[in-house]
PDB file of C-alpha atoms in Angstrom:
ATOM      1  CA  MET A  51      24.641-106.013 -62.175  1.00  0.00           C
ATOM      2  CA  ASP A  52      23.960-105.967 -58.429  1.00  0.00           C
ATOM      3  CA  ILE A  53      23.758-102.916 -56.588  1.00  0.00           C
ATOM      4  CA  ALA A  54      22.960-102.674 -52.933  1.00  0.00           C
ATOM      5  CA  LYS A  55      20.087-100.701 -52.303  1.00  0.00           C
ATOM      6  CA  SER A  56      18.582 -99.504 -48.916  1.00  0.00           C
ATOM      7  CA  ASP A  57      15.373 -97.694 -50.224  1.00  0.00           C
ATOM      8  CA  ASP A  58      12.489 -99.894 -51.252  1.00  0.00           C
ATOM      9  CA  THR A  59      13.072 -98.444 -55.151  1.00  0.00           C
ATOM     10  CA  ARG A  60      12.435-101.290 -57.449  1.00  0.00           C
ATOM     11  CA  ILE A  61      14.695-101.707 -60.489  1.00  0.00           C
ATOM     12  CA  ASN A  62      15.312-104.122 -63.296  1.00  0.00           C
ATOM     13  CA  ASP A  63      13.883-107.931 -62.723  1.00  0.00           C
ATOM     14  CA  GLU A  64      12.321-106.581 -59.011  1.00  0.00           C
ATOM     15  CA  ILE A  65       9.700-104.657 -60.778  1.00  0.00           C
ATOM     16  CA  THR A  66       6.561-106.642 -60.672  1.00  0.00           C
ATOM     17  CA  ALA A  67       4.122-104.751 -63.072  1.00  0.00           C
ATOM     18  CA  THR A  68       3.406-105.942 -66.713  1.00  0.00           C
ATOM     19  CA  ARG A  69       3.167-102.756 -68.189  1.00  0.00           C
ATOM     20  CA  CYS A  70       4.643 -99.521 -68.165  1.00  0.00           C
ATOM     21  CA  ARG A  71       4.761 -95.562 -68.928  1.00  0.00           C
ATOM     22  CA  LEU A  72       8.494 -95.569 -70.484  1.00  0.00           C
ATOM     23  CA  ILE A  73      10.748 -92.335 -69.943  1.00  0.00           C
ATOM     24  CA  GLY A  74      14.079 -92.412 -71.307  1.00  0.00           C
ATOM     25  CA  VAL A  75      17.691 -91.426 -70.248  1.00  0.00           C
ATOM     26  CA  ASP A  76      16.937 -87.828 -71.725  1.00  0.00           C
ATOM     27  CA  GLY A  77      13.698 -87.589 -69.944  1.00  0.00           C
ATOM     28  CA  SER A  78      11.423 -87.618 -72.662  1.00  0.00           C
ATOM     29  CA  GLN A  79       7.878 -89.616 -72.946  1.00  0.00           C
ATOM     30  CA  LEU A  80       8.351 -92.947 -74.645  1.00  0.00           C
ATOM     31  CA  GLY A  81       5.449 -94.332 -74.051  1.00  0.00           C
ATOM     32  CA  LEU A  82       3.153 -97.435 -72.712  1.00  0.00           C
ATOM     33  CA  PHE A  83       5.537-100.871 -72.974  1.00  0.00           C
ATOM     34  CA  SER A  84       5.674-104.467 -71.556  1.00  0.00           C
ATOM     35  CA  ILE A  85       7.865-104.659 -68.567  1.00  0.00           C
ATOM     36  CA  ARG A  86      10.095-107.450 -71.178  1.00  0.00           C
ATOM     37  CA  ASP A  87      10.191-104.770 -73.887  1.00  0.00           C
ATOM     38  CA  ALA A  88      11.545-101.540 -71.216  1.00  0.00           C
ATOM     39  CA  GLN A  89      13.481-103.886 -69.739  1.00  0.00           C
ATOM     40  CA  ARG A  90      15.174-104.755 -73.104  1.00  0.00           C
ATOM     41  CA  ILE A  91      15.517-101.430 -74.131  1.00  0.00           C
ATOM     42  CA  ALA A  92      17.166-100.028 -70.777  1.00  0.00           C
ATOM     43  CA  ASP A  93      19.538-103.424 -71.566  1.00  0.00           C
ATOM     44  CA  ASP A  94      20.569-102.146 -74.782  1.00  0.00           C
ATOM     45  CA  GLN A  95      21.772 -99.077 -73.539  1.00  0.00           C
ATOM     46  CA  GLY A  96      23.316-100.595 -71.438  1.00  0.00           C
ATOM     47  CA  LEU A  97      21.341 -98.958 -68.427  1.00  0.00           C
ATOM     48  CA  ASP A  98      19.245 -99.643 -65.282  1.00  0.00           C
ATOM     49  CA  LEU A  99      15.026 -99.643 -65.480  1.00  0.00           C
ATOM     50  CA  VAL A 100      14.234 -98.010 -62.482  1.00  0.00           C
ATOM     51  CA  GLU A 101      10.386 -97.685 -60.834  1.00  0.00           C
ATOM     52  CA  ILE A 102      10.013 -94.382 -59.845  1.00  0.00           C
ATOM     53  CA  ALA A 103       5.956 -93.727 -59.594  1.00  0.00           C
ATOM     54  CA  PRO A 104       5.217 -97.407 -58.482  1.00  0.00           C
ATOM     55  CA  ASN A 105       1.912 -96.152 -57.504  1.00  0.00           C
ATOM     56  CA  ALA A 106       0.390 -94.927 -61.006  1.00  0.00           C
ATOM     57  CA  ASP A 107      -1.597 -96.575 -63.214  1.00  0.00           C
ATOM     58  CA  PRO A 108       0.017 -98.006 -64.966  1.00  0.00           C
ATOM     59  CA  PRO A 109       3.669 -97.177 -63.074  1.00  0.00           C
ATOM     60  CA  VAL A 110       6.319 -95.188 -64.551  1.00  0.00           C
ATOM     61  CA  CYS A 111       9.711 -96.285 -65.342  1.00  0.00           C
ATOM     62  CA  ARG A 112      12.715 -94.707 -66.147  1.00  0.00           C
ATOM     63  CA  VAL A 113      15.972 -95.861 -68.289  1.00  0.00           C
ATOM     64  CA  MET A 114      18.967 -94.569 -65.968  1.00  0.00           C
ATOM     65  CA  ASP A 115      22.273 -95.363 -64.502  1.00  0.00           C
ATOM     66  CA  TYR A 116      20.913 -96.616 -60.884  1.00  0.00           C
ATOM     67  CA  GLY A 117      24.680 -96.254 -59.789  1.00  0.00           C
ATOM     68  CA  LYS A 118      25.219 -92.680 -60.934  1.00  0.00           C
ATOM     69  CA  PHE A 119      21.667 -91.760 -59.632  1.00  0.00           C
ATOM     70  CA  LYS A 120      22.596 -92.929 -56.228  1.00  0.00           C
ATOM     71  CA  TYR A 121      25.679 -91.571 -55.951  1.00  0.00           C
ATOM     72  CA  GLN A 122      24.511 -88.040 -57.253  1.00  0.00           C
ATOM     73  CA  GLN A 123      21.270 -88.430 -54.642  1.00  0.00           C
ATOM     74  CA  ALA A 124      24.218 -88.950 -51.847  1.00  0.00           C
ATOM     75  CA  MET A 125      26.303 -86.175 -52.981  1.00  0.00           C
ATOM     76  CA  LYS A 126      23.361 -83.681 -52.950  1.00  0.00           C
ATOM     77  CA  ALA A 127      22.319 -84.695 -49.499  1.00  0.00           C
ATOM     78  CA  LYS A 128      25.621 -84.424 -47.941  1.00  0.00           C
ATOM     79  CA  GLN A 129      26.263 -81.091 -49.211  1.00  0.00           C
ATOM     80  CA  ALA A 130      22.680 -79.986 -47.717  1.00  0.00           C
ATOM     81  CA  ARG A 131      23.879 -81.196 -44.032  1.00  0.00           C
ATOM     82  CA  LYS A 132      27.320 -79.368 -45.071  1.00  0.00           C
ATOM     83  CA  ASN A 133      24.741 -76.036 -45.722  1.00  0.00           C
ATOM     84  CA  GLN A 134      22.794 -76.838 -42.878  1.00  0.00           C
ATOM     85  CA  SER A 135      23.838 -73.725 -39.564  1.00  0.00           C
ATOM     86  CA  ARG A 136      24.265 -75.308 -36.631  1.00  0.00           C
ATOM     87  CA  VAL A 137      23.074 -73.023 -33.611  1.00  0.00           C
ATOM     88  CA  GLU A 138      25.343 -73.343 -30.728  1.00  0.00           C
ATOM     89  CA  VAL A 139      24.949 -71.959 -27.040  1.00  0.00           C
ATOM     90  CA  LYS A 140      27.757 -70.720 -25.339  1.00  0.00           C
ATOM     91  CA  GLU A 141      27.836 -70.376 -21.904  1.00  0.00           C
ATOM     92  CA  MET A 142      29.473 -67.012 -20.023  1.00  0.00           C
ATOM     93  CA  LYS A 143      29.289 -67.844 -15.868  1.00  0.00           C
ATOM     94  CA  PHE A 144      28.976 -64.478 -13.515  1.00  0.00           C
ATOM     95  CA  ARG A 145      29.362 -63.926 -10.245  1.00  0.00           C
ATOM     96  CA  PRO A 146      26.518 -61.182  -8.249  1.00  0.00           C
ATOM     97  CA  LYS A 147      29.428 -59.411  -6.703  1.00  0.00           C
ATOM     98  CA  ILE A 148      31.246 -59.016 -10.101  1.00  0.00           C
ATOM     99  CA  ASP A 149      33.668 -55.890 -10.342  1.00  0.00           C
ATOM    100  CA  VAL A 150      33.277 -53.549 -13.576  1.00  0.00           C
ATOM    101  CA  GLY A 151      35.964 -54.079 -15.430  1.00  0.00           C
ATOM    102  CA  ASP A 152      35.469 -58.331 -15.313  1.00  0.00           C
ATOM    103  CA  TYR A 153      32.002 -57.350 -16.318  1.00  0.00           C
ATOM    104  CA  GLU A 154      32.804 -54.982 -19.210  1.00  0.00           C
ATOM    105  CA  THR A 155      35.334 -58.234 -20.328  1.00  0.00           C
ATOM    106  CA  LYS A 156      32.893 -60.802 -20.160  1.00  0.00           C
ATOM    107  CA  LYS A 157      29.957 -58.752 -21.442  1.00  0.00           C
ATOM    108  CA  GLY A 158      32.621 -58.495 -24.355  1.00  0.00           C
ATOM    109  CA  HIS A 159      33.220 -62.425 -24.617  1.00  0.00           C
ATOM    110  CA  VAL A 160      29.125 -62.514 -24.801  1.00  0.00           C
ATOM    111  CA  LEU A 161      28.970 -59.621 -27.528  1.00  0.00           C
ATOM    112  CA  ARG A 162      31.895 -61.877 -29.656  1.00  0.00           C
ATOM    113  CA  PHE A 163      29.950 -64.688 -29.332  1.00  0.00           C
ATOM    114  CA  LEU A 164      26.398 -63.131 -30.340  1.00  0.00           C
ATOM    115  CA  LYS A 165      28.604 -61.569 -33.220  1.00  0.00           C
ATOM    116  CA  LYS A 166      28.934 -65.153 -34.649  1.00  0.00           C
ATOM    117  CA  GLY A 167      25.826 -65.893 -34.435  1.00  0.00           C
ATOM    118  CA  ALA A 168      25.461 -68.036 -31.022  1.00  0.00           C
ATOM    119  CA  ARG A 169      23.108 -68.273 -28.339  1.00  0.00           C
ATOM    120  CA  VAL A 170      24.512 -67.245 -24.846  1.00  0.00           C
ATOM    121  CA  LYS A 171      23.268 -68.951 -21.889  1.00  0.00           C
ATOM    122  CA  ILE A 172      23.782 -66.380 -18.905  1.00  0.00           C
ATOM    123  CA  THR A 173      24.924 -68.178 -15.350  1.00  0.00           C
ATOM    124  CA  ILE A 174      25.160 -66.262 -12.356  1.00  0.00           C
ATOM    125  CA  MET A 175      26.806 -68.450  -9.951  1.00  0.00           C
ATOM    126  CA  PHE A 176      25.696 -68.229  -5.908  1.00  0.00           C
ATOM    127  CA  ARG A 177      27.598 -69.303  -3.323  1.00  0.00           C
ATOM    128  CA  GLY A 178      27.188 -69.539   0.359  1.00  0.00           C
ATOM    129  CA  ARG A 179      25.360 -66.562   2.023  1.00  0.00           C
ATOM    130  CA  GLU A 180      24.847 -65.127  -1.385  1.00  0.00           C
ATOM    131  CA  MET A 181      22.095 -66.970  -1.792  1.00  0.00           C
ATOM    132  CA  ALA A 182      20.178 -64.731   0.656  1.00  0.00           C
ATOM    133  CA  HIS A 183      20.083 -62.150  -1.984  1.00  0.00           C
ATOM    134  CA  PRO A 184      19.262 -63.437  -5.047  1.00  0.00           C
ATOM    135  CA  GLU A 185      18.259 -59.738  -5.967  1.00  0.00           C
ATOM    136  CA  GLN A 186      21.830 -58.937  -7.021  1.00  0.00           C
ATOM    137  CA  GLY A 187      22.168 -62.062  -9.387  1.00  0.00           C
ATOM    138  CA  LEU A 188      19.035 -60.455 -11.132  1.00  0.00           C
ATOM    139  CA  ASN A 189      20.460 -57.347 -11.395  1.00  0.00           C
ATOM    140  CA  VAL A 190      23.460 -58.204 -12.964  1.00  0.00           C
ATOM    141  CA  LEU A 191      21.233 -59.958 -15.380  1.00  0.00           C
ATOM    142  CA  GLU A 192      19.115 -57.127 -16.078  1.00  0.00           C
ATOM    143  CA  ARG A 193      22.087 -54.780 -16.678  1.00  0.00           C
ATOM    144  CA  LEU A 194      23.638 -57.042 -19.475  1.00  0.00           C
ATOM    145  CA  ALA A 195      19.963 -57.530 -21.124  1.00  0.00           C
ATOM    146  CA  GLU A 196      19.638 -53.887 -20.826  1.00  0.00           C
ATOM    147  CA  ASP A 197      23.422 -52.876 -22.394  1.00  0.00           C
ATOM    148  CA  LEU A 198      23.517 -55.831 -24.910  1.00  0.00           C
ATOM    149  CA  LYS A 199      20.052 -54.921 -26.034  1.00  0.00           C
ATOM    150  CA  PRO A 200      20.837 -53.262 -29.603  1.00  0.00           C
ATOM    151  CA  PHE A 201      22.616 -56.732 -30.158  1.00  0.00           C
ATOM    152  CA  ALA A 202      20.289 -59.463 -28.131  1.00  0.00           C
ATOM    153  CA  THR A 203      16.885 -60.363 -27.565  1.00  0.00           C
ATOM    154  CA  VAL A 204      16.383 -62.194 -24.020  1.00  0.00           C
ATOM    155  CA  GLU A 205      14.883 -65.812 -25.259  1.00  0.00           C
ATOM    156  CA  SER A 206      14.208 -66.926 -21.455  1.00  0.00           C
ATOM    157  CA  ALA A 207      14.177 -64.615 -18.989  1.00  0.00           C
ATOM    158  CA  PRO A 208      15.852 -64.976 -15.532  1.00  0.00           C
ATOM    159  CA  LYS A 209      14.795 -68.038 -13.838  1.00  0.00           C
ATOM    160  CA  LEU A 210      16.731 -69.145 -10.361  1.00  0.00           C
ATOM    161  CA  GLU A 211      17.442 -73.122 -10.343  1.00  0.00           C
ATOM    162  CA  GLY A 212      19.104 -74.413  -7.417  1.00  0.00           C
ATOM    163  CA  ARG A 213      22.166 -72.208  -6.657  1.00  0.00           C
ATOM    164  CA  ASN A 214      22.408 -70.801 -10.020  1.00  0.00           C
ATOM    165  CA  MET A 215      20.366 -68.008 -11.617  1.00  0.00           C
ATOM    166  CA  LEU A 216      19.919 -68.703 -15.674  1.00  0.00           C
ATOM    167  CA  MET A 217      19.341 -66.286 -18.322  1.00  0.00           C
ATOM    168  CA  LEU A 218      19.282 -66.880 -22.739  1.00  0.00           C
ATOM    169  CA  LEU A 219      20.235 -64.133 -25.137  1.00  0.00           C
ATOM    170  CA  ALA A 220      19.559 -64.636 -28.743  1.00  0.00           C
ATOM    171  CA  PRO A 221      20.812 -62.735 -31.649  1.00  0.00           C
ATOM    172  CA  ILE A 222      19.272 -59.804 -33.487  1.00  0.00           C
ATOM    173  CA  LYS A 223      19.399 -60.832 -37.461  1.00  0.00           C
ATOM    174  CA  GLY A 224      21.189 -57.991 -38.931  1.00  0.00           C
ATOM    175  CA  ALA A 225      22.197 -56.216 -35.648  1.00  0.00           C
ATOM    176  CA  PHE A 226      25.956 -56.289 -36.414  1.00  0.00           C
ATOM    177  CA  ASP A 227      25.810 -55.531 -39.858  1.00  0.00           C
ATOM    178  CA  THR A 228      25.837 -52.042 -39.621  1.00  0.00           C
ATOM    179  CA  ASP A 229      27.714 -51.809 -36.429  1.00  0.00           C
ATOM    180  CA  ASP A 230      30.509 -53.462 -38.452  1.00  0.00           C
ATOM    181  CA  ALA A 231      31.867 -50.865 -40.314  1.00  0.00           C
ATOM    182  CA  GLY A 232      31.367 -48.598 -37.406  1.00  0.00           C
ATOM    183  CA  ASP A 233      34.014 -50.588 -36.164  1.00  0.00           C
ATOM    184  CA  GLU A 234      36.618 -50.111 -38.558  1.00  0.00           C
ATOM    185  CA  ASP A 235      36.200 -46.185 -38.705  1.00  0.00           C
ATOM    186  CA  SER A 236      36.856 -46.256 -34.853  1.00  0.00           C
ATOM    187  CA  ASP A 237      40.389 -48.660 -35.287  1.00  0.00           C
ATOM    188  CA  SER A 238      41.546 -45.901 -37.887  1.00  0.00           C
ATOM    189  CA  THR A 239      41.349 -43.063 -35.457  1.00  0.00           C
ATOM    190  CA  LYS A 240      43.463 -44.997 -32.641  1.00  0.00           C
TER     191      LYS A 240
END
């Protein structure tokens, strides 16, 4: 039975050693065997002889269904990738002369992004003569950082890059756990 392999594991006739320590299908140690005898034991059971520790002296081989083993490894790797969390970076753009209502709305959006676990890049866009007063943009960023202090930390301080001023916020772990119970109570009173 030919099996396509992408790794460097040697199976069946590819094993070059003359003797090996053999492990059975159930994981029990069977002892020292010549490769020919170990291959015959694997063939009698309709399974493969797989070299699992080629650098040991003598090498360790195991009787197993190699195709099933590779499939299980692929499924484990797929599950590990699926469970891996990716940190998203969301962006929210502000203007230096933002009004109170717009500021509160955008702050709410930033809070929602942080609640979902995403990092948020805050950008202040300057146009034309607004570049003469970068401190207005800095004031907006500092006000936002202060308002969101219980929920986020400033990962990178405000810095001016061209016509934009940038700041990166990261959510604080567990900051929203206690807040969720408070939100439910306030909704029921409305």
